[in-house]
Coordinates of C-alpha atoms in Angstrom, one line a residue:
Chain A
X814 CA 9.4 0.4 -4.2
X815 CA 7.7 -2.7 -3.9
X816 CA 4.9 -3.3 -1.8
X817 CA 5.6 -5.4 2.3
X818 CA 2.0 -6.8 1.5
X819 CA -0.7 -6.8 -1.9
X820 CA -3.5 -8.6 -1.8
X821 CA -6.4 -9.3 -4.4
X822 CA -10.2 -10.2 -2.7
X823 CA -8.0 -12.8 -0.7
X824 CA -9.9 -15.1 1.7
X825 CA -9.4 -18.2 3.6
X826 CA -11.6 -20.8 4.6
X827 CA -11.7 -23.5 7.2
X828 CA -14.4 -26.0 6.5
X829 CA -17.7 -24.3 6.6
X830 CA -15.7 -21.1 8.4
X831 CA -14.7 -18.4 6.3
X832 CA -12.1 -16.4 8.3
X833 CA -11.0 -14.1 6.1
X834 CA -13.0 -12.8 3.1
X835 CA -12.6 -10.6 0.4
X836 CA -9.3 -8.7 1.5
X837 CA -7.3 -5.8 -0.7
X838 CA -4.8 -4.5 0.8
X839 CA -1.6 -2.5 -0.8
X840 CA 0.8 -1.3 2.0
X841 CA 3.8 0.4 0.5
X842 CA 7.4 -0.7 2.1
X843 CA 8.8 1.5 4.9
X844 CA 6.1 1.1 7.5
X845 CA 5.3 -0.3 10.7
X846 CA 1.7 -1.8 10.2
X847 CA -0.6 -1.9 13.0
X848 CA -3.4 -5.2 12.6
X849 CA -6.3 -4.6 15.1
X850 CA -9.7 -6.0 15.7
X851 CA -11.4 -8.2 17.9
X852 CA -10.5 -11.9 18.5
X853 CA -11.9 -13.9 15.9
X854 CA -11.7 -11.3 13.5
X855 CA -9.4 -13.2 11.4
X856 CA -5.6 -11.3 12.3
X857 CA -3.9 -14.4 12.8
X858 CA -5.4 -16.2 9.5
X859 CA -4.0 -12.9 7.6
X860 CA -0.4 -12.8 9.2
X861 CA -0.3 -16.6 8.3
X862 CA -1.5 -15.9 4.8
X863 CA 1.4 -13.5 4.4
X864 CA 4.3 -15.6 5.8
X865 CA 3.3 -18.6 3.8
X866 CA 2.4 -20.9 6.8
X867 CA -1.2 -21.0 5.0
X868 CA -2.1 -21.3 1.7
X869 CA -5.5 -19.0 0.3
X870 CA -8.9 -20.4 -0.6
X871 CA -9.5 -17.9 -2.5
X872 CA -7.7 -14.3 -4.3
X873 CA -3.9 -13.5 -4.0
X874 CA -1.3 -12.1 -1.9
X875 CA 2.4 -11.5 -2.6
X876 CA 4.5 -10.2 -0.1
X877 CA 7.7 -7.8 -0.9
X878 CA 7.0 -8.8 -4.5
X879 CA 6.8 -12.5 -4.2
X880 CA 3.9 -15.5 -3.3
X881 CA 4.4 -16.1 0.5
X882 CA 6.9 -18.8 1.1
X883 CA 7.7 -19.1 -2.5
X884 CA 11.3 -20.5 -1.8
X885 CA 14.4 -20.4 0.3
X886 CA 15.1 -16.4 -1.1
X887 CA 11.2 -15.4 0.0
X888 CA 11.7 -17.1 3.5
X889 CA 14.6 -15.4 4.1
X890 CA 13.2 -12.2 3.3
X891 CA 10.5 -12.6 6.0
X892 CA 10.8 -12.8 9.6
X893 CA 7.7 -14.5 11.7
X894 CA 7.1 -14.7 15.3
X895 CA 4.0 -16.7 16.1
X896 CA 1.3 -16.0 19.2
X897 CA 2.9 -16.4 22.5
X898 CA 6.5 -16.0 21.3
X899 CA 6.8 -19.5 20.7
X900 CA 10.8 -20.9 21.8
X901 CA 12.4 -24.4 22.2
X902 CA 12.0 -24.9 26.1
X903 CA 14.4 -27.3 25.9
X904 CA 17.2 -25.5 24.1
X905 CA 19.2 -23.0 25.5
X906 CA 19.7 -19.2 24.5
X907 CA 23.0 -20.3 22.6
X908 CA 21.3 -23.1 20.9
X909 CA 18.5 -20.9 19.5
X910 CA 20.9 -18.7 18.1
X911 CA 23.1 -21.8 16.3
X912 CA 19.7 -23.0 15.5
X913 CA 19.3 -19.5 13.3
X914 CA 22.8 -19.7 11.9
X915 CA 22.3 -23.1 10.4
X916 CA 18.6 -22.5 9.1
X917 CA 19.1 -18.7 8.1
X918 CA 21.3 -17.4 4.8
X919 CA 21.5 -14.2 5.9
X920 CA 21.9 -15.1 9.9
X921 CA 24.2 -12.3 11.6
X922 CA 25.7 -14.0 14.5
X923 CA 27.3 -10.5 15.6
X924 CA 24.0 -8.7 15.9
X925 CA 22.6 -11.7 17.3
X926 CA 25.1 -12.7 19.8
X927 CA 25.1 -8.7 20.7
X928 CA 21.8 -8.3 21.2
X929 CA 21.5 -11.3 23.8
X930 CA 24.3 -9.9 25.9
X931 CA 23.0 -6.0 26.0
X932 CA 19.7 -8.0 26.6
X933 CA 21.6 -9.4 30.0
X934 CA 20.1 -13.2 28.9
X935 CA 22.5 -16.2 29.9
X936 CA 23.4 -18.0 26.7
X937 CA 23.5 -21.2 28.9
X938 CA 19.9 -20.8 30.0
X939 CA 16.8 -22.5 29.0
X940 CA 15.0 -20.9 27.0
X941 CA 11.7 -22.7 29.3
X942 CA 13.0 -21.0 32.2
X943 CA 13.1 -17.6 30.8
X944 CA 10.5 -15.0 31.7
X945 CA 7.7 -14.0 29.6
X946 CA 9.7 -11.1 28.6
X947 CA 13.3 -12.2 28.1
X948 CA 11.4 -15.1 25.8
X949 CA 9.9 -12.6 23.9
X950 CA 12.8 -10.9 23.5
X951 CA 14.7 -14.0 22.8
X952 CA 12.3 -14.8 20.0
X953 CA 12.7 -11.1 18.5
X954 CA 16.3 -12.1 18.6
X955 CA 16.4 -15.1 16.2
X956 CA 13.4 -13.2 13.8
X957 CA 15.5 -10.2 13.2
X958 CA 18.9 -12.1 13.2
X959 CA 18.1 -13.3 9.9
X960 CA 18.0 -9.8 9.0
X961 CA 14.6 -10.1 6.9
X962 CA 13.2 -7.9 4.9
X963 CA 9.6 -7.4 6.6
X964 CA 9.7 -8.9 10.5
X965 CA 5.8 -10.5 10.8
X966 CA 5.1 -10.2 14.8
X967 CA 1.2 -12.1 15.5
X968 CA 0.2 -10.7 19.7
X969 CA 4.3 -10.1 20.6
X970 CA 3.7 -8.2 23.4
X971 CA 0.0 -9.5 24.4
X972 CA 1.4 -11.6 27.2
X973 CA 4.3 -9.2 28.5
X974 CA 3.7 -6.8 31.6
X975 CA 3.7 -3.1 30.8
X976 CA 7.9 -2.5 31.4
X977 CA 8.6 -5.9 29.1
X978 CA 6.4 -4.6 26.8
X979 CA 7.8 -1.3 26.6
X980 CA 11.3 -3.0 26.4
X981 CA 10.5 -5.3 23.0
X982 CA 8.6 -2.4 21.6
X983 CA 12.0 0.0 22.3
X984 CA 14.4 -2.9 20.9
X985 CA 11.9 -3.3 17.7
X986 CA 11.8 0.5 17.4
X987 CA 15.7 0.3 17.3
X988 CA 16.0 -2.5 14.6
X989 CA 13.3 -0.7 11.9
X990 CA 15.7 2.9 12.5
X991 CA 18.6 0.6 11.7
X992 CA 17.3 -1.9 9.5
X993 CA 14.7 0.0 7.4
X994 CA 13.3 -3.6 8.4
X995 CA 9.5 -3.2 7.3
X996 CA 7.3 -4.7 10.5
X997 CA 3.5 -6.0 10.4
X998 CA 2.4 -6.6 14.2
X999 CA -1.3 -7.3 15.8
X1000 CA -2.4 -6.4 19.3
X1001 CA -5.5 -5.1 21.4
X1002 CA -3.0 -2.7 23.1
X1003 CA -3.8 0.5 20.6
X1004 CA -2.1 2.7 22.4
X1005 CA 1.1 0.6 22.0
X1006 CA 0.4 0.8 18.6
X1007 CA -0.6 4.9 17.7
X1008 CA 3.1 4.7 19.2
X1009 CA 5.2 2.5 17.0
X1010 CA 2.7 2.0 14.0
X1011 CA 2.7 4.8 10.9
X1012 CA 0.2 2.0 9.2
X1013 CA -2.4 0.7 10.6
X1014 CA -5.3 -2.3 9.5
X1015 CA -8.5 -2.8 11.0
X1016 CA -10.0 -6.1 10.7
X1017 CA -13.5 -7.3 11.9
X1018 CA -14.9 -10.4 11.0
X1019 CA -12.7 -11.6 8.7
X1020 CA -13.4 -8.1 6.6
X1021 CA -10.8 -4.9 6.3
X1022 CA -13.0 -2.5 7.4
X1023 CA -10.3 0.0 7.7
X1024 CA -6.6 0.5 6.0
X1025 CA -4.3 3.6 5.6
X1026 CA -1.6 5.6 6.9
X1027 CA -2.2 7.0 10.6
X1028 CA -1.3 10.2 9.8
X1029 CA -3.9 10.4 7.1
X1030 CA -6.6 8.4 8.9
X1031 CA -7.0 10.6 11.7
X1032 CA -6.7 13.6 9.7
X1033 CA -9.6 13.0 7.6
X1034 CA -11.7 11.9 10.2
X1035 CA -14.0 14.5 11.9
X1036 CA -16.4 14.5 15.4
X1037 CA -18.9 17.0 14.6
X1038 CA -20.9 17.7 17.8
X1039 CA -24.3 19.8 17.2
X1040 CA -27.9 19.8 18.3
X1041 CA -30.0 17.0 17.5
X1042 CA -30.1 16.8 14.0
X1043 CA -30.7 14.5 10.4
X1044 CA -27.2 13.7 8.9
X1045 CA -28.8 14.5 5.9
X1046 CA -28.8 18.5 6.9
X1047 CA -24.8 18.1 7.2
X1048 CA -22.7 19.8 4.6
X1049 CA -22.3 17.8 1.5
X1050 CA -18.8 16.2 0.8
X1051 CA -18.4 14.0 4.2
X1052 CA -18.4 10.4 4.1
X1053 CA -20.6 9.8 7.5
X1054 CA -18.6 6.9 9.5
X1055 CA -21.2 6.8 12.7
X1056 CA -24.2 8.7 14.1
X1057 CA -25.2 8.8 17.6
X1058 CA -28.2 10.9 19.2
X1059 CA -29.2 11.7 22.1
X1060 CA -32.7 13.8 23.1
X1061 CA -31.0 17.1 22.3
X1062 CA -27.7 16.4 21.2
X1063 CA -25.8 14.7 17.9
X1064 CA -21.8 13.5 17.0
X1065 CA -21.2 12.4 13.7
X1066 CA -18.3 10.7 13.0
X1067 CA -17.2 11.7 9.2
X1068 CA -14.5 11.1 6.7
X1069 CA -13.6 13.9 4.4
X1070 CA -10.1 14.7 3.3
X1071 CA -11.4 18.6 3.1
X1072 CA -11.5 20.4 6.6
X1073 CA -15.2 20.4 8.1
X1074 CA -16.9 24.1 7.0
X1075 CA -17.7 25.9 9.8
X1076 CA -21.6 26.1 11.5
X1077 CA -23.4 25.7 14.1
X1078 CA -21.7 22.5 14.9
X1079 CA -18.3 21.8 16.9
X1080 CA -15.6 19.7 15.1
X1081 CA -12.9 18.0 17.0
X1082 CA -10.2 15.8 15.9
X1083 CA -10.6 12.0 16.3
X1084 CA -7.9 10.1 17.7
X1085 CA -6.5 6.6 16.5
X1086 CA -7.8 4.7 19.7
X1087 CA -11.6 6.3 19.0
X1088 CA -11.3 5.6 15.2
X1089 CA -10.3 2.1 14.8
X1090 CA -13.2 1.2 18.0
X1091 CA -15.7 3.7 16.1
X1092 CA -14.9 1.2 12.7
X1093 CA -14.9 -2.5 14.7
X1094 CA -18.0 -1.1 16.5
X1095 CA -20.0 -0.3 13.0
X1096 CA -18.5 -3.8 11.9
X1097 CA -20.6 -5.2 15.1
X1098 CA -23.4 -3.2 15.0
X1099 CA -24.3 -4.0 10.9
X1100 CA -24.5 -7.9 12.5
X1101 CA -21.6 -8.7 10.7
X1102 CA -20.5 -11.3 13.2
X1103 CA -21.5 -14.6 11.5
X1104 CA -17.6 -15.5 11.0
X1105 CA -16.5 -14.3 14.3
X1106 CA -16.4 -17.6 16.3
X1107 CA -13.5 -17.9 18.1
X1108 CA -10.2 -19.5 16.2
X1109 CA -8.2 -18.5 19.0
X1110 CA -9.6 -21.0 21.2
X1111 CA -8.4 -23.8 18.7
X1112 CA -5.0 -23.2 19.0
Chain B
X534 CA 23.0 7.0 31.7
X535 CA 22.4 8.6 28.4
X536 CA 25.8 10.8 28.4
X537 CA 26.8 12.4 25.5
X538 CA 23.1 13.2 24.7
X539 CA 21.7 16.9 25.5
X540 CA 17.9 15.6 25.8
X541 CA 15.3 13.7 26.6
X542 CA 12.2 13.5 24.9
X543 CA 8.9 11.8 26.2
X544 CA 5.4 11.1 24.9
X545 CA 2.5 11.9 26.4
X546 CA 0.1 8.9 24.6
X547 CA -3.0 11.0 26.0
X548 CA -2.3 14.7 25.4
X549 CA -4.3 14.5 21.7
X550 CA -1.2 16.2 20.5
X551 CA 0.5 14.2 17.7
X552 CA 3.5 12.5 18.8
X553 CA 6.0 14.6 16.4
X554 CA 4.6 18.1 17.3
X555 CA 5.5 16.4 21.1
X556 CA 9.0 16.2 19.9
X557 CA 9.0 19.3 17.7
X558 CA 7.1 21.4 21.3
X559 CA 10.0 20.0 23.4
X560 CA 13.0 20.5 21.0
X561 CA 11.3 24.4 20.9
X562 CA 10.6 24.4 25.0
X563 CA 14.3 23.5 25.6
X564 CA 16.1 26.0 23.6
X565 CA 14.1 28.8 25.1
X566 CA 14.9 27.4 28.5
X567 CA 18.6 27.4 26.7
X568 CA 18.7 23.8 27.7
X569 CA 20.0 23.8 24.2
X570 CA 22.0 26.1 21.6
X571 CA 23.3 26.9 18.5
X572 CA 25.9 23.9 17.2
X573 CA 24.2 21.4 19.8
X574 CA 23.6 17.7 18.3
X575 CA 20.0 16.6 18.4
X576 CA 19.3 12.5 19.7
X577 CA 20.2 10.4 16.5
X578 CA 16.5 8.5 15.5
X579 CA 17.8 5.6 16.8
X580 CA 18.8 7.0 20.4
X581 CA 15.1 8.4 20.0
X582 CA 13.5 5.1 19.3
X583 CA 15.9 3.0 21.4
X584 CA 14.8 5.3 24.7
X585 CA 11.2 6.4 23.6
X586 CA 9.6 3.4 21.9
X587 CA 8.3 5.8 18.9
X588 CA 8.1 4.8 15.0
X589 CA 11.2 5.9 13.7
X590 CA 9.0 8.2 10.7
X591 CA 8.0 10.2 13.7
X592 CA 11.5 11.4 14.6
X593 CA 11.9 12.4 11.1
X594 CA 9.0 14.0 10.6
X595 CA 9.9 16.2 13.8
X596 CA 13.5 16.9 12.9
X597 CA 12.2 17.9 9.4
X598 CA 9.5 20.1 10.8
X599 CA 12.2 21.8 12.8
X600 CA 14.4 21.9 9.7
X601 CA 11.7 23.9 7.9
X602 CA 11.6 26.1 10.9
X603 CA 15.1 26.8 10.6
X604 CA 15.5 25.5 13.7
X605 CA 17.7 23.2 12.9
X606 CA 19.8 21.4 10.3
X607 CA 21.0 17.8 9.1
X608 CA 25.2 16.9 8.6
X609 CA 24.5 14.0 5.8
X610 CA 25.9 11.0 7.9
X611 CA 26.1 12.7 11.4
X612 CA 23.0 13.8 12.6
X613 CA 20.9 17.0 12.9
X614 CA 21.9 20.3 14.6
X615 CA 20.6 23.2 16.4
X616 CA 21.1 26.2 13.6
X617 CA 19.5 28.7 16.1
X618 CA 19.6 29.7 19.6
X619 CA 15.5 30.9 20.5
X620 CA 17.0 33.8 22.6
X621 CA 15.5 36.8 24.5
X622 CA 15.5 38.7 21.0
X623 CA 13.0 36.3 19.5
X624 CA 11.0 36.2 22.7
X625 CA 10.8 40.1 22.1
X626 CA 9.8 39.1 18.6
X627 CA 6.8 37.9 20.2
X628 CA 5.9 40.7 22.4
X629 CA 3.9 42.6 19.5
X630 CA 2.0 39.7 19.1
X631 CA 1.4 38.9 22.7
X632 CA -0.2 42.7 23.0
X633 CA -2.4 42.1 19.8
X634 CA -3.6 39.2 21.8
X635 CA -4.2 41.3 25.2
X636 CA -6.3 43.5 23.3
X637 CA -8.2 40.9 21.4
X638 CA -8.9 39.2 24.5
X639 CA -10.3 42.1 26.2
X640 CA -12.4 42.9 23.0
X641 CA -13.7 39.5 23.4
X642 CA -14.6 39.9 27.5
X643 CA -16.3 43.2 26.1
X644 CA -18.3 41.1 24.1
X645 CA -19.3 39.3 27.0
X646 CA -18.1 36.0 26.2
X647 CA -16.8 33.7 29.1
X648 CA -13.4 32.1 29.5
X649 CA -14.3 28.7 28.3
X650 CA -16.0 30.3 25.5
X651 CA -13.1 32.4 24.5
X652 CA -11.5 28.8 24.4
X653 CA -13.6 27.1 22.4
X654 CA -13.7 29.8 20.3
X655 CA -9.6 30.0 20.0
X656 CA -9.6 26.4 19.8
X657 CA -12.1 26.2 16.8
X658 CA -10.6 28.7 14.6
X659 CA -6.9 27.7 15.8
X660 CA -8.2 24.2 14.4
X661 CA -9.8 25.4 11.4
X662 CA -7.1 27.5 10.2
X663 CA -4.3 24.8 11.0
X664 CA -6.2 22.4 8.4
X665 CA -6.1 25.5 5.8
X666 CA -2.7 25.7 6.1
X667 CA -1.7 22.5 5.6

């Protein structure tokens, strides 16, 4: 099947600011990706890239096959939902949903029109006097009512409180089990994410520092807890992620697709919330930070 | 609420278990409390999702787990099935087991190791030989 997102050293630069550099990527169809990292880190710059609302400086990316934003069939195939949830304030609910009939091919008013009742919204309302949550949701609405192929979501549930949250995260569950509707979605929240996300990216400073399957992420990862030791002395065959000593004691953080052998040392599973903050922390740590001025505070 | 479905599942984001051994440990804990039997329906994926808020793959994997088990089975089109009541005969399947444990564990007190070791220890090889196996 073809791939929700390929990319070739892809990178983006804004004036002197590179945001994004040297990204590969290769995410087969079917998933629920998971886009973390810091602010700054260039998440926003990548969903953009992929949805065709920015061009690349450099590389290439096609998404489900095509060059983002190639042409009416490509648009169609992608759903976006910007930062914040973005709605017309001044339309209401209906007219957001006439709005995605007129501009959509594939608009399907049932599911839409459906979705808003069991979602107890008002058509006649605002959307500006909505609540953070019921715009969210309203938003969700009109990006999967054009049924797309891959549903792009940038922070969707950054603003909601924890029982909104849950709510668009249970009504996006629903759609992909329906759908087969591939989704790429960023947040801070991981633990919203090790729930919905089989797929997950770490970005730090405009860098991937970390891309693959959950499942196979944390299972090749390893804590090995021993005395104070040289990670030289550790069995051969493990990729060493992070180190940290103290007088007496060491944990290794390692990568090996081969179980840890046994020794004097304790190994213990790593989970996703450890791993991805063990991988942006390295990103920090190496002083890798020169790109990681803040483009959120531009917006 | 929720009629026509025999459970519930939940997820315990914290519990360092992965989400669809959560599933697969509560489809298991209800039929030996015979909260379910033999010909009951399991939650479709999307009743699962819709009430859970899980990646859809993570059902799957869990009702395919349970398939392998024999625990279960999927009606192309309708949904998966209980195959197999866990009733008091396969709890006395266990008790064999359950002794070999009792006697290990006294072996292992013998040895003079303490309970928090004889965890660690479990734990470890439990661990270890899970990764073999898969």
């Amino acid at each position: 099947m073809t791939a929700i997102v390929e990319a070739h050293a892809l990178g983006k630069r804004y004036g002197q600011r590179q945001a994004l550099s040297e990204c590969t990527l290769d995410i087969p169809s079917g998933h629920v990706v998971g886009l973390v990292g810091p602010n700054g880190a260039g998440k926003s710059t990548l969903l953009k890239l992929a949805c065709g609302m920015l061009t690349p400086t450099t590389g290439s990316v096609t998404v489900l096959g095509s060059r983002p934003g190639a042409g009416p069939e490509q648009v169609a195939r992608v759903g976006f939902v910007a930062q914040d949830t973005p709605v017309y304030p001044g339309l209401s609910v209906a007219d957001h949903l006439k709005l995605g009939a007129r501009l959509n091919p594939r608009w399907d008013q049932a599911f839409a029109a459906q979705r808003i009742e069991s979602l107890g919204l008002d058509p006649a309302q605002k959307a500006g006097r909505l609540s953070g949550g019921q715009r969210a949701q309203l938003a969700l609405t009109v990006a999967t009512g054009k049924r797309p192929d891959l549903l792009i979501l940038d922070e969707p549930v950054a603003s909601l409180d924890p029982l909104a949250r849950r709510d668009f995260l249970r009504h996006l569950m629903e759609g992909v089990a329906e759908q087969g509707t591939s989704v790429i979605l960023s947040s801070h929240l991981i633990s919203d994410l090790e729930r919905v996300c089989d797929y997950v990216i770490v970005l730090a400073a405009g860098r991937v520092r970390l891309a693959g399957e959950v499942e196979e992420l944390t299972g090749d990862h390893h804590r090995i807890v021993c005395s104070r030791r040289d990670p030289d002395t550790l069995p051969p065959g493990l990729d060493l992620v992070h180190a940290e000593h103290t007088e007496r004691q060491s944990t290794f953080l390692v990568r090996s697709a081969a179980p840890v052998p046994a020794g004097d040392w304790a190994v213990e599973p790593v989970g996703l919330e450890d791993l991805v903050l063990t991988y942006m922390e390295r990103a920090v740590a190496s002083g890798d930070r020169s790109t990681a001025q803040n483009p959120e505070t531009t917006r | 609420m929720n009629r026509g479905l025999v459970i519930d599942f939940r997820l315990d984001a914290h519990s360092g278990v992965a989400p669809y051994l959560q599933i697969v440990q509560q489809v298991r804990q209800a039929l030996l409390l015979g909260l379910l039997t033999e010909g009951d329906q399991l939650p479709t994926v999307k009743q699962v999702v819709a009430k859970v808020a899980i990646n859809p793959n993570t059902v799957l994997k869990a009702y395919r787990e349970l398939e392998h088990e024999g625990l279960a089975a999927p009606k192309p089109g309708v949904g998966t099935f209980i195959t197999r009541s866990l009733s008091q005969a396969s709890l006395a399947e266990q008790e064999p087991l359950r002794q070999d444990l009792v006697a290990w564990l006294a072996r292992a007190r013998a040895a003079g190791l303490t309970d928090a070791g004889i965890q660690a220890l479990f734990h470890n090889t439990f661990r270890n030989t899970a990764e073999e196996d898969r």
